[in-house]
Each structure stands twice: as C-alpha cells, then as structure tokens.
Amino acid sequence: MFHRIGRVVVRHPIWTIVAWVIAAVAIVATAPSLPSNSDESSFLPKSYESIQAADLQQKAFPSAFTPSAIVLYQRTDGQKLTPTDLKDAARVTERLGGAHIEQVQKVVPGPPSKDGKYDLGLVQMDSKNAGQPVQNTAAQKLRDDVKKFTAGTHLDAKVGGSAAQALDQQDSSKRGQALIGVGTFVIILVTLLIIFRAPILAILPLILIGVVAGVANGLIAYATKLFGLQANESVSSILIVVLFGVGTDYFLFLMFRYRERLRAGDEPKEAMVNAVGRVGEAIASAAGAVIIAFLALILSTLGFLKQMGPALAIAVAATLVAGLTLIPAVVSLIGPRIFWPSKSWQNEPDNARFAALGRTVKRRPALAAAVSGVVMVALAMGTLGFKATFDLAAGSMPKTKESMVVQTEMQNAYSAGAAEPTSVYLTSTDGKPLDKAQLPSYATKLSGVDGVAGAKLAALNPAGTTADFTVTLKYDAASDKALSTVGDVRTVAHADAPTGTKALVGGMSAIYSDINKAVDHDYKTVFPVAALLIMVILGLLLRSVVAPWYLMASVGLGFGATLGATVLIFQKAQGHSGLMFMLPVIMYLFVVAIGTDYNILMIARLREEAREGREPREAASMALRHAGPTVAAAGFILAATFATMMLAGNSMLTEMGFAVSFGIIVAAFVMAMFFTPSLTALIGHAAWWPGHADRGEPSHEVSGGRSPQRELNRSGR
C-alpha cells in the first residue's frame, strides 16, 4: 500500500502540492478562533462535589460576593499603614467601584492584615465569564486604574486573584510560546545542517511543517468548537513542539531511507517511491501509536486533558499525511539537489560507532539487555517519592508575576487560605427552611477540624433553605495540607449535617481535591487503554503476539525511569514540593507513544534484515548499524525540541519539557539502541510468533532497486 502511495505522489508531485496549498488556505481562512479557559473548575465534570457546590451557590446566592480579583495595598517603604494610608486605600477602592469597568460588578474594602502592613480591595466580576479572556482584559484595566488612582500617595497597590492570575498566565504563555518556537526552529535548523551539511534540506522541513501547523491548528479549532472542548494556553505551547518535533522525526525517517536508496543505485524518483514503500509502514505505525495514545485522553475526566488529547492527535495525523504525501512530493521535485552542496550523500558511511554497538549486541545480547534494564529500574526507584501539586496558575507562570507576588504576600500577612476560602453549603433536602438554632453549633464543628483557622455563617438565602459557611484554612489552597484538611472538612460537614439537610463543600481546595480524584481515575483508565491499543498496533505491524509484550515492557520501564529521574531532579535536588498533577499522565502518553516510534523503527529494520536471510543476532547487529543513525538523529532533535519548553519560565512547562525530553533520550538511546534489539536477538525467531514475519524477502521493491555492489557490501559486513 505504501509503495503505491509513494508512486502516486511521485508521479503527480505538482497536483499533490497544489492540493495541500488549497486545503491549507481554505482551512486557515475559515477556521474559528480557538477559545481559552483558565478556570480550573471547568476542567471537572458535574458529578464532582466541588462543581455541585458551585452550582448550588449560583442558585441559592446568585448575588453572593466571590472576589475574582484582589487589590493588595501596602506602603512603598514597607512600614505599617497610617490612618492617612488607610483612607487613601478606601478612596482608591471606592473609585475602582465607580470606574464602570466591564465585567466588574462591585469593589468593596477587605479586612486589613493583623500586622497593619496590608489592606485589601475585593473585586467581584460576572461569575458566568469566570476564566474567560474578557475578564483578563478587566484585570488589566484594574491594574491601569490602580496605578493612576494611587499616584501621589504613599501606597503601592498590586492586583491579584483568579482574574489577574489568568491575565499573567496568558502573558507568560505568549512569551513561552515565542521562546519555544524560536528555540525549536534553531535546534532543528542547526542539527539538520550538521547532519546533512545541506541548507535546502535543513530549511525545507521547517517550511513544510509550518504549513502543516496552520492546517492542524485550523482543524483543532474546528474540533474544539464542534465538540465543545475546553482550551488552555499551555496546549498551544505543546502543539508547537509536537508538530515540529514529530514532523522532523518523520522527515528524517524518510530522508535517511531516500539517501540510502540513492546510494543503492535507484533513480531519484524511484528512490523516493522505494523510500516511502520501505519506511511508510513504520511511519504510519509510529504515528498510529501516538494518535491512539493521545485519543485515549478522551477517557480522562479532566477537561484540560480532554482538549489536549484530540488536539495532539489531529496534529500528529496531519503530520503523518504530510509525511507520506507532501514531503515526498516536494523532495521528488528537487531530487538529489536537496543535498547540495554536500557530496557525502553519494558515499556509503562507515557508521563505525553504530556498527560497534551492533557487534556488541550481537556478541553479548544478554549483557546489553541486563545493563540497560538495570539502569532503567534504578532510575524508576525515584517514582516512590512522587508527590503532586495542583495549582495550575502558580505552575504556569514565574513567581515574579504580579498575581503570584500578591498570592505570596497574602499568605504571609493573612491566613494562608484567606485568599481562597473553602465554602460549605448546608441545604434542606425537603424544601423546608433550615433550623437557625442549629447553625451556630454546625459552624463550631467545622471550626474544630484540624487545619481550619476559622468558620462562620456567611449568608442565608432568602427562602432560608441554604446556608453558606465560610471556612478559612490555615494552609495555601493548593497545598497537600489544604487538600487533606478539606477532606476532613467534608467528612465533618457530611456527618454532622442536621437531619433533613445535606452539605456540599466547594472552593478551590475542594476543586483541587476533586482534580486529585479525577487524576487517580485517569491512571486506572487512560494508562491501560493506551497501552492495550498501542500493543494492538504493534501486533498488526509485526504480525506477532510475542514482540508487542516485551516492547511495551521496555516502554513501561522507560516511563518509570523518566518519572523517577524527574522526581530526583525537581523534588530532591531542587526542593520542589511536588510535580504538576497531570505530569505523569502527559509523560506516560508522550514517552509511551513517541518512545514507541523508535522501537517501531528499530524493530521494523531488524525484521527487514532478518527477511534477507540473517539470523536473529546478525539481524539485530545490522539493524543497529543502519537504523541507529536515524534513531539517534531523530531522538536528539525531538528531545531537544521538547527541552525548549524549559525556556518558558514556568514550572509546569519546565517539568514537562525535562520529563518528555529525558524520556525520549531513554527511548532512543537506551530502549531502541540496546534493550529492544538485545531482547529480540535473545528471543530469536520466537519473537515473531505466530506470523514468522522475519522470514522471506519483501517483494514490493522494484527489480534492480539494489546495486550488486550494495549487496556485496551489505553481505560482507
């Protein structure tokens, strides 16, 4: 099939390119804008208690005051606020309330800090638009007005809270995307220049993948709108890396084989046909594994991951189609001139290092498998220390951002949980008014929970059927202690609810606690489903029942080694309290899916060598010699492009960039180079049971495709 695809594309390159240009223009021109949502609560389904609590709050207290932004006042010299300063703060708060800023419903004074150094202005916005870009604009207007209104006073005022965090997150994301884009571009360009010493070949994939990126983003926007998915700024940063990293991988897979066929004596166009025919199945299988792994995220209960899965799957699918059509069409038009001015492509390289690796695996496959396996197991031990953090806002921007400074200063000056208190809603189940005499004792019981700084009755709805209790925790809303405390609050709130009532616990700590539960659910569903589907793809590719098991086992070891190394670097060495909660899920999918690419390429080449009559150990040795350079180059470029995410300046993308790039290094240079070929050599012909896919010469290549000299060289190695 892939041989036929290659022949059609090479025979009609102009029509193939024209079709891509028309499709790209049509999709980019008509695609809707991609919305963004930074409201963590929107990532959870309605079945979780924190979301039910938010819905109840909307019904029972539609005009309840929930600050979306916080203005933090302090003196410019850091001393205690004077009576004049407090009057100035009150005046600024009043002026903000009367400024008629869009989305701002009211601004009221908040309590001063106990040490007398801080005062607050609490800003309520339209709750229907929480997390939407329109409130980011409102937060920016607040900051502009605060600077203007405090001019001439001794006050320094900063704006924080959820709306300001979303604004800072957006700004940080744009900066991060720019750095990631530039870093990715430079890495790919420089690496390809070093490998091929051909400027046309180095620039071409960047141009072609840029076209694919436009198509993919348009298709993603359509899918997001059609299926009502949630979008997030971080997805765009990941998309850049996936498109250019994976796209360059597939470009390299094709170009290495195209160069090999030219060296074997094929005519240029026939060389491209044979390259697509030979490596097309491996590219399609590798892409299929990635797509299926990403689509498994649809099973996630988190809206963030539900959006990421289809988006990345669409990006990889577009890249796959381009790899089998657009790239071969363009390269077939250019021909061998693509390697200009280098002449080295005409000569068969010695590949001395990879030949030496191949000889090592051939002579001592058990030792190679054992050493590489022990290294991965040793690193995997680090997973025992894994802890999760749940604050997406803090994790997605530097601590120097204004909203993060406000959060830190409020935690120091007020109770750590004062900025984001927990709410307990006690509501009647029979429609009768609550017994007001029972409410004070209920608040006392909530106050008695270990880790609670205080609890009080904040409001009673007009019908008297629902009471709102504000519970202030001693800890930051996203901390492990806060999540543990909110669990205890839920236990007491449910157990001590008076007869005829039920309690729902909401607030950010409750949302983070529910996100924790959702992630645990994803571990039990997304992981095994993705692994099973990838195994099916491997089985279909290799026509084997045996090989997929040890291939997936090696990938599992690679995942464990990657997570363990990430824990050791960030938690142990750098002292982070934990890793971002979704990191293991994302890392599993990237490392398992993309890491499988290199296993697929190596095992497919090993099968090809075995079909030419070589015994298992010799086939493994030759596969390393010929596929090793491709895997090394592709693995380095992909790992380096993911490492550019560490330039974004926030902990979430830094952790993700390190983890995925390290995982790809393990997949390319440990699994694909040593573990997989060594195990295949040890297992021998049984690895291909029951299909015996390692027997017999493939017949799809044209007669005369190999030169006699090439065959002599290969048989003599």
XYZ file of C-alpha atoms in Angstrom:
717
model
C 0.000 0.000 0.000
C 2.722 2.472 0.953
C 4.642 1.650 -2.198
C 1.536 2.574 -4.205
C 1.089 5.811 -2.229
C 4.704 6.723 -2.945
C 4.308 6.025 -6.646
C 1.128 8.135 -6.972
C 2.682 11.069 -5.103
C 5.972 10.954 -7.028
C 4.168 10.697 -10.373
C 1.937 13.678 -9.557
C 4.007 15.927 -7.265
C 2.572 19.228 -8.565
C -1.028 18.128 -8.024
C -0.133 16.868 -4.539
C 1.423 20.204 -3.582
C -1.481 22.185 -5.104
C -3.974 20.081 -3.142
C -2.103 20.819 0.089
C -1.938 24.561 -0.640
C -5.668 24.743 -1.412
C -6.546 22.760 1.716
C -4.239 24.885 3.883
C -5.637 28.195 2.623
C -9.245 27.028 2.969
C -8.792 25.652 6.496
C -6.745 28.568 7.855
C -9.065 31.179 6.307
C -12.292 29.668 7.629
C -11.234 28.190 10.975
C -12.876 29.718 14.072
C -10.764 31.348 16.747
C -9.545 28.978 19.451
C -11.122 29.923 22.802
C -9.200 29.720 26.047
C -10.343 28.933 29.577
C -8.171 29.190 32.683
C -10.886 28.314 35.215
C -9.756 25.116 36.929
C -13.329 24.232 37.934
C -14.312 23.981 34.271
C -11.935 21.038 33.894
C -14.148 18.817 36.093
C -17.468 17.138 35.204
C -20.699 17.924 37.055
C -20.538 14.711 39.071
C -17.865 16.061 41.437
C -18.935 17.646 44.726
C -16.996 20.885 44.245
C -18.844 21.528 40.964
C -22.205 20.667 42.559
C -21.361 23.136 45.335
C -20.619 25.860 42.765
C -23.938 25.174 41.010
C -25.791 25.353 44.328
C -24.083 28.635 45.144
C -25.263 30.079 41.807
C -28.870 29.071 42.526
C -29.068 29.935 46.231
C -26.795 33.006 46.263
C -26.800 34.451 42.725
C -25.546 37.794 44.004
C -23.093 36.334 46.511
C -19.762 38.117 46.724
C -16.926 35.982 45.428
C -13.831 38.050 44.634
C -12.394 37.437 41.167
C -9.600 39.931 41.788
C -7.897 41.299 44.890
C -6.197 44.677 45.238
C -3.416 44.465 47.830
C -2.343 47.789 49.365
C 0.906 48.405 51.242
C 3.218 51.341 51.848
C 6.048 51.889 49.395
C 8.534 51.836 52.306
C 7.134 48.567 53.719
C 6.120 50.119 57.065
C 2.717 49.894 58.749
C -0.163 51.691 57.065
C -1.009 55.048 58.663
C -4.586 56.343 59.092
C -3.984 58.510 56.017
C -2.857 55.456 54.037
C -6.000 53.555 55.054
C -8.153 56.485 53.912
C -6.273 56.569 50.604
C -6.812 52.810 50.167
C -10.535 53.189 50.886
C -10.739 56.076 48.381
C -8.986 54.042 45.659
C -11.293 51.075 46.307
C -14.334 53.354 46.003
C -13.051 54.914 42.774
C -12.424 51.470 41.284
C -16.014 50.522 42.070
C -17.250 53.630 40.302
C -14.998 53.291 37.254
C -17.581 51.110 35.445
C -15.009 48.595 34.250
C -16.595 45.940 32.052
C -17.220 42.661 33.942
C -16.616 44.361 37.329
C -19.845 44.261 39.362
C -18.608 45.836 42.570
C -15.474 46.595 44.588
C -15.606 46.579 48.406
C -12.995 47.046 51.157
C -11.454 43.940 52.655
C -10.008 43.405 56.129
C -6.571 44.845 56.974
C -3.848 42.403 57.974
C -3.129 41.759 61.639
C 0.349 43.271 61.357
C -1.121 46.502 59.959
C 1.033 46.457 56.809
C -1.609 45.460 54.276
C -5.153 46.363 53.279
C -7.430 44.836 50.653
C -9.906 45.790 47.961
C -12.126 42.878 46.855
C -13.380 42.878 43.249
C -16.419 40.882 42.168
C -16.839 40.026 38.479
C -19.548 38.293 36.465
C -19.285 34.641 37.527
C -20.687 33.446 34.187
C -17.471 34.519 32.470
C -15.012 33.153 35.049
C -11.766 32.154 33.373
C -12.670 33.785 30.054
C -10.399 36.262 28.197
C -12.865 39.120 28.771
C -12.005 39.023 32.484
C -8.296 39.097 31.670
C -8.983 42.437 29.985
C -10.844 43.624 33.090
C -7.875 42.667 35.278
C -5.527 44.689 33.074
C -7.870 47.719 33.293
C -7.912 47.327 37.081
C -4.120 47.419 37.171
C -4.006 50.502 34.955
C -6.593 52.324 37.079
C -4.947 51.333 40.367
C -1.655 52.887 39.242
C -3.494 56.036 38.222
C -5.581 56.310 41.408
C -2.637 55.697 43.799
C -0.446 58.333 42.133
C 0.612 60.951 44.683
C 0.075 58.655 47.690
C 2.479 56.514 49.702
C 0.639 53.370 48.603
C 1.935 50.546 46.434
C -1.042 48.575 45.069
C -0.923 45.254 43.220
C -3.781 43.291 41.647
C -4.004 39.537 42.195
C -6.724 36.932 42.416
C -8.007 34.478 39.792
C -8.670 37.028 37.014
C -5.221 38.592 37.418
C -3.636 35.131 37.512
C -5.358 34.282 34.219
C -4.004 37.512 32.704
C -0.450 36.783 33.883
C -0.772 33.192 32.731
C -1.783 34.422 29.272
C 1.162 36.817 29.073
C 3.569 34.165 30.337
C 2.202 31.667 27.831
C 2.714 34.054 24.897
C 6.297 34.704 25.963
C 6.853 30.986 26.472
C 5.417 30.145 23.056
C 7.736 32.661 21.398
C 10.803 31.241 23.164
C 9.742 27.662 22.434
C 9.074 28.492 18.779
C 12.440 30.189 18.268
C 14.310 27.502 20.218
C 12.634 24.700 18.267
C 13.389 26.408 14.934
C 17.061 26.958 15.765
C 17.612 23.434 17.106
C 16.080 21.752 14.070
C 17.909 24.008 11.612
C 21.341 23.664 13.231
C 21.043 19.911 13.806
C 19.974 19.190 10.220
C 22.796 21.369 8.908
C 25.285 19.381 10.998
C 23.864 16.015 9.906
C 23.424 16.669 6.183
C 25.505 19.849 5.554
C 22.774 20.865 3.110
C 20.935 24.190 3.652
C 17.950 23.301 1.453
C 17.366 20.093 3.368
C 17.721 21.899 6.707
C 15.207 24.632 5.842
C 12.684 22.511 3.938
C 11.121 20.634 6.890
C 10.604 23.900 8.787
C 8.683 25.361 5.848
C 6.619 22.228 5.220
C 5.844 21.661 8.890
C 4.866 25.329 9.144
C 2.205 24.637 6.505
C 1.094 21.545 8.409
C 0.922 23.588 11.624
C -1.521 26.016 10.024
C -3.708 23.150 8.833
C -3.542 21.364 12.185
C -4.414 24.482 14.200
C -7.390 25.141 11.960
C -8.647 21.571 12.309
C -8.142 21.732 16.073
C -10.193 24.939 16.268
C -12.984 23.256 14.291
C -12.913 20.202 16.578
C -12.859 22.360 19.719
C -15.933 24.284 18.581
C -17.773 21.232 17.223
C -17.383 19.088 20.332
C -17.465 21.889 22.920
C -13.998 21.120 24.281
C -12.107 23.277 26.786
C -8.998 25.071 25.596
C -5.970 26.203 27.584
C -2.973 28.391 26.757
C -0.496 25.600 27.564
C -1.885 23.403 24.764
C -0.538 25.846 22.155
C 2.993 25.581 23.570
C 2.862 21.786 23.493
C 1.454 21.812 19.945
C 4.451 23.745 18.634
C 6.835 21.127 19.963
C 4.746 18.148 18.851
C 4.278 19.437 15.303
C 7.890 20.393 14.681
C 9.442 17.599 16.738
C 7.355 14.720 15.386
C 7.262 16.237 11.896
C 11.049 16.423 11.796
C 11.230 12.825 13.030
C 9.121 11.590 10.112
C 11.086 13.779 7.705
C 14.314 12.215 8.941
C 12.923 8.666 8.723
C 12.106 9.339 5.076
C 15.280 11.238 4.130
C 17.670 8.692 5.622
C 15.950 5.935 3.640
C 15.793 8.107 0.483
C 19.544 8.721 0.732
C 20.133 5.015 1.283
C 18.147 4.112 -1.839
C 20.078 6.668 -3.915
C 23.325 5.109 -2.709
C 21.964 1.697 -3.666
C 21.669 2.851 -7.287
C 17.977 3.755 -7.601
C 16.930 6.523 -9.956
C 15.942 9.620 -7.907
C 12.174 9.303 -8.337
C 12.256 5.549 -7.863
C 14.410 6.079 -4.772
C 11.619 8.178 -3.235
C 8.988 5.605 -4.203
C 11.037 2.864 -2.551
C 11.744 5.063 0.481
C 8.025 5.618 1.060
C 7.360 1.930 0.419
C 10.043 0.809 2.848
C 9.635 3.266 5.706
C 5.995 4.276 5.191
C 4.651 1.391 7.251
C 6.949 2.256 10.156
C 5.962 5.949 9.988
C 2.249 5.104 9.814
C 2.508 2.637 12.693
C 4.521 5.078 14.788
C 2.026 7.860 14.103
C -0.866 5.481 14.762
C 0.565 4.631 18.181
C 0.918 8.324 19.025
C -2.576 9.198 17.761
C -4.254 6.375 19.661
C -2.361 7.201 22.842
C -3.440 10.834 22.612
C -7.031 9.901 21.801
C -7.062 7.807 24.972
C -7.130 11.140 26.797
C -10.782 11.429 25.752
C -11.419 8.959 28.580
C -9.992 11.489 31.043
C -12.384 13.248 33.411
C -10.380 16.481 33.182
C -11.432 18.999 30.538
C -7.807 20.129 30.098
C -6.694 16.647 29.084
C -9.851 16.019 27.039
C -8.892 19.041 24.935
C -5.220 18.123 24.729
C -5.834 14.559 23.518
C -7.823 15.299 20.339
C -5.728 18.401 19.608
C -2.449 16.485 19.655
C -3.991 13.543 17.772
C -5.139 15.900 14.992
C -1.664 17.472 14.853
C 0.057 14.091 14.512
C -2.497 12.872 11.942
C -1.868 15.956 9.796
C 1.882 15.402 10.162
C 1.507 11.755 9.109
C -0.420 12.662 5.954
C 2.205 15.284 5.126
C 4.991 12.764 5.731
C 3.506 10.334 3.216
C 2.389 12.886 0.600
C 3.630 16.497 0.835
C 7.236 15.759 1.831
C 7.804 13.025 -0.809
C 6.198 15.231 -3.478
C 8.405 18.247 -2.743
C 11.599 16.191 -2.336
C 10.931 14.254 -5.570
C 10.710 17.578 -7.445
C 14.012 18.786 -6.001
C 15.744 15.427 -6.364
C 19.336 14.826 -5.205
C 19.916 18.599 -5.379
C 18.338 18.692 -1.936
C 21.724 17.514 -0.567
C 23.621 20.409 -2.243
C 26.424 21.387 -1.788
C 27.469 18.277 0.157
C 28.777 15.296 -1.817
C 28.945 12.931 1.152
C 25.438 11.594 0.487
C 26.852 9.709 -2.521
C 29.170 7.593 -0.364
C 28.178 4.805 1.986
C 29.178 5.878 5.544
C 31.103 3.565 7.808
C 28.753 4.166 10.762
C 31.630 2.902 12.862
C 30.074 3.726 16.233
C 26.764 2.131 15.385
C 28.495 -0.835 13.783
C 30.416 -1.286 17.041
C 27.164 -1.119 19.014
C 25.703 -3.688 16.670
C 28.650 -6.023 17.194
C 28.307 -5.623 20.973
C 24.632 -6.556 20.874
C 25.397 -9.459 18.563
C 28.123 -10.890 20.821
C 26.579 -10.169 24.244
C 22.822 -9.559 23.904
C 22.118 -10.766 27.455
C 24.638 -8.331 28.952
C 23.327 -5.415 26.854
C 19.726 -6.164 27.878
C 20.669 -6.599 31.548
C 22.729 -3.408 31.842
C 20.172 -1.229 30.063
C 17.366 -2.814 32.088
C 19.153 -2.267 35.409
C 19.786 1.413 34.564
C 16.081 1.965 33.886
C 14.990 0.057 37.004
C 17.413 2.052 39.173
C 16.046 5.364 37.891
C 12.477 4.103 38.262
C 13.014 3.760 42.016
C 12.723 7.537 42.208
C 8.981 7.267 41.495
C 8.472 6.164 45.108
C 8.987 9.784 46.183
C 6.485 11.297 43.743
C 4.151 13.997 45.098
C 1.626 16.061 43.147
C 0.802 19.775 43.218
C -2.476 21.143 41.885
C -2.133 24.908 41.463
C -2.217 25.391 37.691
C -1.873 29.164 37.981
C 1.288 29.050 40.094
C 2.698 26.262 37.970
C 2.148 28.044 34.671
C 3.969 31.324 35.378
C 7.039 32.625 37.206
C 6.769 33.623 40.881
C 7.749 37.183 39.896
C 4.429 37.817 38.128
C 2.276 40.379 39.933
C -0.540 37.963 40.791
C 1.962 35.490 42.230
C 3.566 38.234 44.327
C 0.118 39.128 45.690
C -0.577 35.481 46.487
C 2.727 35.074 48.338
C 2.348 38.296 50.325
C -1.243 37.463 51.295
C -0.164 34.025 52.506
C 2.398 35.680 54.749
C 0.193 38.524 56.013
C -3.151 36.738 56.331
C -4.120 33.129 56.894
C -2.647 31.132 54.013
C -6.152 30.106 52.976
C -7.707 33.575 53.291
C -7.313 34.402 49.603
C -9.275 31.307 48.562
C -11.509 30.169 51.442
C -13.488 26.942 51.416
C -17.289 27.157 51.324
C -19.668 24.708 52.961
C -23.264 24.892 51.747
C -25.844 23.343 54.055
C -29.114 22.916 52.169
C -32.522 21.498 53.014
C -33.462 18.234 51.318
C -37.210 18.549 51.951
C -37.706 22.159 50.924
C -38.337 23.340 54.486
C -36.360 26.251 55.992
C -33.276 25.338 57.991
C -33.444 25.424 61.785
C -31.450 28.596 62.516
C -30.782 27.432 66.059
C -28.632 24.577 64.729
C -26.416 26.732 62.515
C -24.027 28.161 65.163
C -23.165 24.706 66.512
C -22.632 23.452 62.974
C -20.159 26.297 62.366
C -18.423 25.401 65.640
C -17.984 21.796 64.491
C -16.465 22.988 61.213
C -14.113 25.298 63.150
C -12.928 22.347 65.210
C -11.461 20.485 62.227
C -7.686 20.288 62.492
C -6.146 22.719 59.979
C -9.121 25.130 59.951
C -8.338 28.702 61.038
C -11.993 29.603 61.440
C -15.540 29.025 60.197
C -18.537 31.305 60.243
C -22.034 31.589 58.815
C -21.640 33.970 55.877
C -25.152 34.048 54.417
C -28.610 32.510 54.394
C -30.642 32.536 51.193
C -34.000 34.425 51.212
C -36.011 31.211 51.449
C -33.925 30.086 54.415
C -33.261 26.715 52.783
C -29.494 27.065 52.175
C -26.743 28.389 54.442
C -23.273 29.420 53.280
C -20.436 28.809 55.762
C -17.046 30.347 55.014
C -14.254 28.068 56.223
C -10.753 29.565 56.253
C -7.929 27.037 56.168
C -4.509 27.532 57.736
C -2.792 26.435 54.534
C -2.454 27.580 50.927
C -5.401 26.298 48.890
C -3.233 24.154 46.593
C -1.004 22.604 49.277
C -1.093 18.951 50.316
C -2.131 20.004 53.828
C -5.067 22.011 52.456
C -6.240 19.045 50.373
C -6.013 16.791 53.408
C -7.837 19.348 55.548
C -10.640 19.845 53.043
C -11.131 16.080 53.066
C -11.584 16.237 56.844
C -13.942 19.223 56.450
C -16.044 17.173 54.046
C -16.187 14.272 56.499
C -17.395 16.510 59.336
C -19.718 18.549 57.103
C -21.446 15.423 55.800
C -21.548 13.536 59.099
C -22.800 16.429 61.242
C -25.346 17.820 58.797
C -28.678 18.054 60.679
C -31.493 15.686 59.751
C -33.263 16.776 56.585
C -30.202 18.545 55.195
C -27.127 17.751 53.138
C -23.786 19.503 52.882
C -21.702 20.303 49.801
C -18.113 21.534 50.142
C -16.734 23.861 47.472
C -13.926 26.329 46.894
C -10.508 25.949 45.273
C -9.137 23.429 47.781
C -12.212 21.265 47.175
C -11.716 21.616 43.409
C -8.063 20.577 43.723
C -9.096 17.615 45.871
C -11.580 16.535 43.209
C -8.946 17.007 40.492
C -6.753 14.631 42.508
C -9.542 12.043 42.426
C -10.025 12.617 38.695
C -6.329 12.032 38.028
C -6.442 8.788 40.019
C -9.352 7.737 37.795
C -7.295 8.583 34.704
C -4.392 6.470 35.936
C -6.721 3.477 36.078
C -8.359 4.046 32.680
C -6.172 6.100 30.311
C -2.934 4.214 31.049
C -4.157 0.660 30.387
C -6.357 1.623 27.420
C -3.492 3.480 25.712
C -1.093 0.585 26.371
C -3.543 -2.005 25.050
C -4.255 -0.083 21.841
C -0.555 0.522 21.180
C 0.061 -3.195 21.648
C -2.616 -3.919 19.043
C -0.850 -1.603 16.570
C 2.480 -3.292 17.273
C 0.900 -6.688 16.813
C -0.588 -5.701 13.445
C 2.689 -4.161 12.278
C 4.891 -7.078 13.343
C 2.340 -9.878 12.795
C 3.422 -11.131 16.183
C 1.878 -11.851 19.559
C 5.202 -12.086 21.403
C 7.071 -8.932 20.354
C 4.421 -6.384 21.481
C 4.663 -7.670 25.077
C 8.369 -7.088 25.567
C 8.281 -3.885 23.514
C 5.610 -2.455 25.828
C 7.504 -3.764 28.855
C 10.569 -1.830 27.704
C 8.483 1.305 27.191
C 6.994 0.849 30.664
C 10.491 0.693 32.113
C 11.357 3.834 30.178
C 8.337 5.611 31.661
C 9.311 4.578 35.174
C 12.906 5.688 34.642
C 11.724 9.050 33.297
C 9.319 9.774 36.140
C 11.923 8.667 38.675
C 14.575 10.953 37.177
C 12.120 13.876 37.146
C 11.307 13.331 40.825
C 15.012 13.191 41.680
C 15.804 16.392 39.759
C 12.882 18.596 40.788
C 11.736 17.264 44.155
C 15.001 16.020 45.629
C 17.635 18.242 44.010
C 15.665 21.483 43.548
C 13.388 21.099 46.555
C 10.025 21.412 44.784
C 7.104 20.405 46.986
C 5.827 18.208 44.174
C 5.329 17.852 40.428
C 2.336 19.158 38.493
C -0.531 16.721 38.969
C -1.093 15.960 35.260
C 2.595 15.368 34.510
C 2.565 11.545 34.859
C -0.429 11.240 32.505
C 1.085 13.524 29.866
C 4.526 11.990 30.294
C 3.132 8.476 30.021
C 1.459 9.298 26.734
C 4.439 11.124 25.252
C 7.053 8.655 26.401
C 4.971 5.573 25.642
C 3.630 6.805 22.308
C 6.539 8.772 20.908
C 9.092 6.483 22.540
C 7.415 3.603 20.743
C 8.292 5.359 17.450
C 11.944 4.468 17.868
C 11.185 0.923 18.927
C 8.988 0.571 15.841
C 11.660 1.967 13.522
C 14.344 -0.291 15.006
C 12.227 -3.439 15.118
C 10.939 -2.833 11.573
C 14.517 -2.533 10.318
C 15.503 -5.618 12.302
C 12.674 -7.549 10.625
C 13.806 -6.273 7.229
C 17.344 -7.501 7.859
C 16.018 -10.864 9.074
C 13.927 -11.238 5.905
C 17.128 -11.052 3.907
C 18.241 -14.305 5.487
C 20.181 -13.125 8.517
C 19.985 -14.923 11.841
C 18.455 -13.003 14.780
C 21.722 -11.769 16.303
C 23.153 -10.735 12.951
C 19.864 -9.018 12.050
C 19.971 -7.064 15.314
C 23.557 -6.019 14.611
C 22.754 -4.832 11.087
C 19.598 -3.054 12.220
C 21.631 -1.058 14.722
C 24.205 -0.213 12.064
C 21.669 1.075 9.542
C 18.776 2.366 11.675
C 20.943 3.572 14.555
C 21.929 6.898 12.921
C 18.287 7.637 12.077
C 17.091 6.887 15.621
C 19.956 8.895 17.142
C 19.344 11.943 14.945
C 15.565 11.838 15.335
C 15.778 11.207 19.077
C 18.212 14.049 19.620
C 16.135 16.550 17.646
C 12.860 15.552 19.303
C 14.388 15.578 22.796
C 15.996 18.971 22.130
C 12.738 20.459 20.830
C 10.849 19.285 23.909
C 13.658 20.677 26.059
C 12.878 24.137 24.642
C 9.733 24.051 26.816
C 12.082 24.657 29.733
C 12.638 28.165 28.306
C 9.007 29.108 29.042
C 9.878 30.254 32.558
C 7.196 28.363 34.473
C 7.398 25.185 36.486
C 4.696 23.273 34.605
C 6.338 23.538 31.170
C 9.824 23.236 32.685
C 8.918 19.941 34.356
C 7.107 18.745 31.251
C 9.957 19.739 28.953
C 12.567 17.964 31.058
C 10.465 14.849 31.617
C 9.490 14.315 27.989
C 12.942 15.124 26.592
C 14.587 12.792 29.120
C 12.030 10.106 28.284
C 12.777 10.437 24.574
C 16.528 10.177 25.253
C 15.865 6.974 27.203
C 13.577 5.672 24.437
C 16.034 6.423 21.637
C 19.413 5.742 23.227
C 18.613 3.033 25.782
C 15.492 1.192 24.659
C 15.849 1.340 20.871
C 19.662 1.064 20.818
C 20.161 -1.648 23.427
C 17.168 -3.092 25.233
C 14.860 -3.862 22.291
C 17.401 -5.284 19.790
C 19.119 -7.258 22.569
C 15.876 -8.888 23.710
C 14.879 -9.592 20.106
C 18.252 -11.199 19.458
C 17.924 -13.326 22.623
C 14.371 -14.463 21.900
C 15.260 -15.231 18.286
C 12.678 -16.456 15.791
C 10.159 -16.927 18.597
C 9.834 -13.134 18.829
C 7.840 -13.201 15.595
C 5.446 -15.981 16.564
C 2.951 -16.870 15.164
C 3.387 -14.838 11.965
C 7.071 -15.582 11.208
C 7.347 -12.045 9.812
C 11.139 -12.342 9.864
C 11.174 -14.967 7.101
C 11.299 -14.203 3.390
C 12.396 -11.261 1.249
C 9.786 -8.477 0.818
C 8.582 -8.313 -2.759
C 7.309 -4.733 -3.090
C 10.656 -3.175 -4.055
C 11.294 -2.781 -7.774
C 13.655 -5.059 -9.575
C 17.041 -3.554 -9.838
C 16.485 -1.462 -6.710
C 19.718 -2.772 -5.187
C 23.055 -2.471 -6.845
C 25.274 -5.577 -6.884
C 27.962 -3.574 -5.118
C 25.484 -2.622 -2.386
C 24.549 -6.257 -1.850
C 28.205 -7.225 -1.742
C 28.944 -4.509 0.802
C 25.992 -5.497 2.982
C 26.747 -9.217 2.920
C 30.366 -8.574 3.725
C 29.703 -6.600 6.870
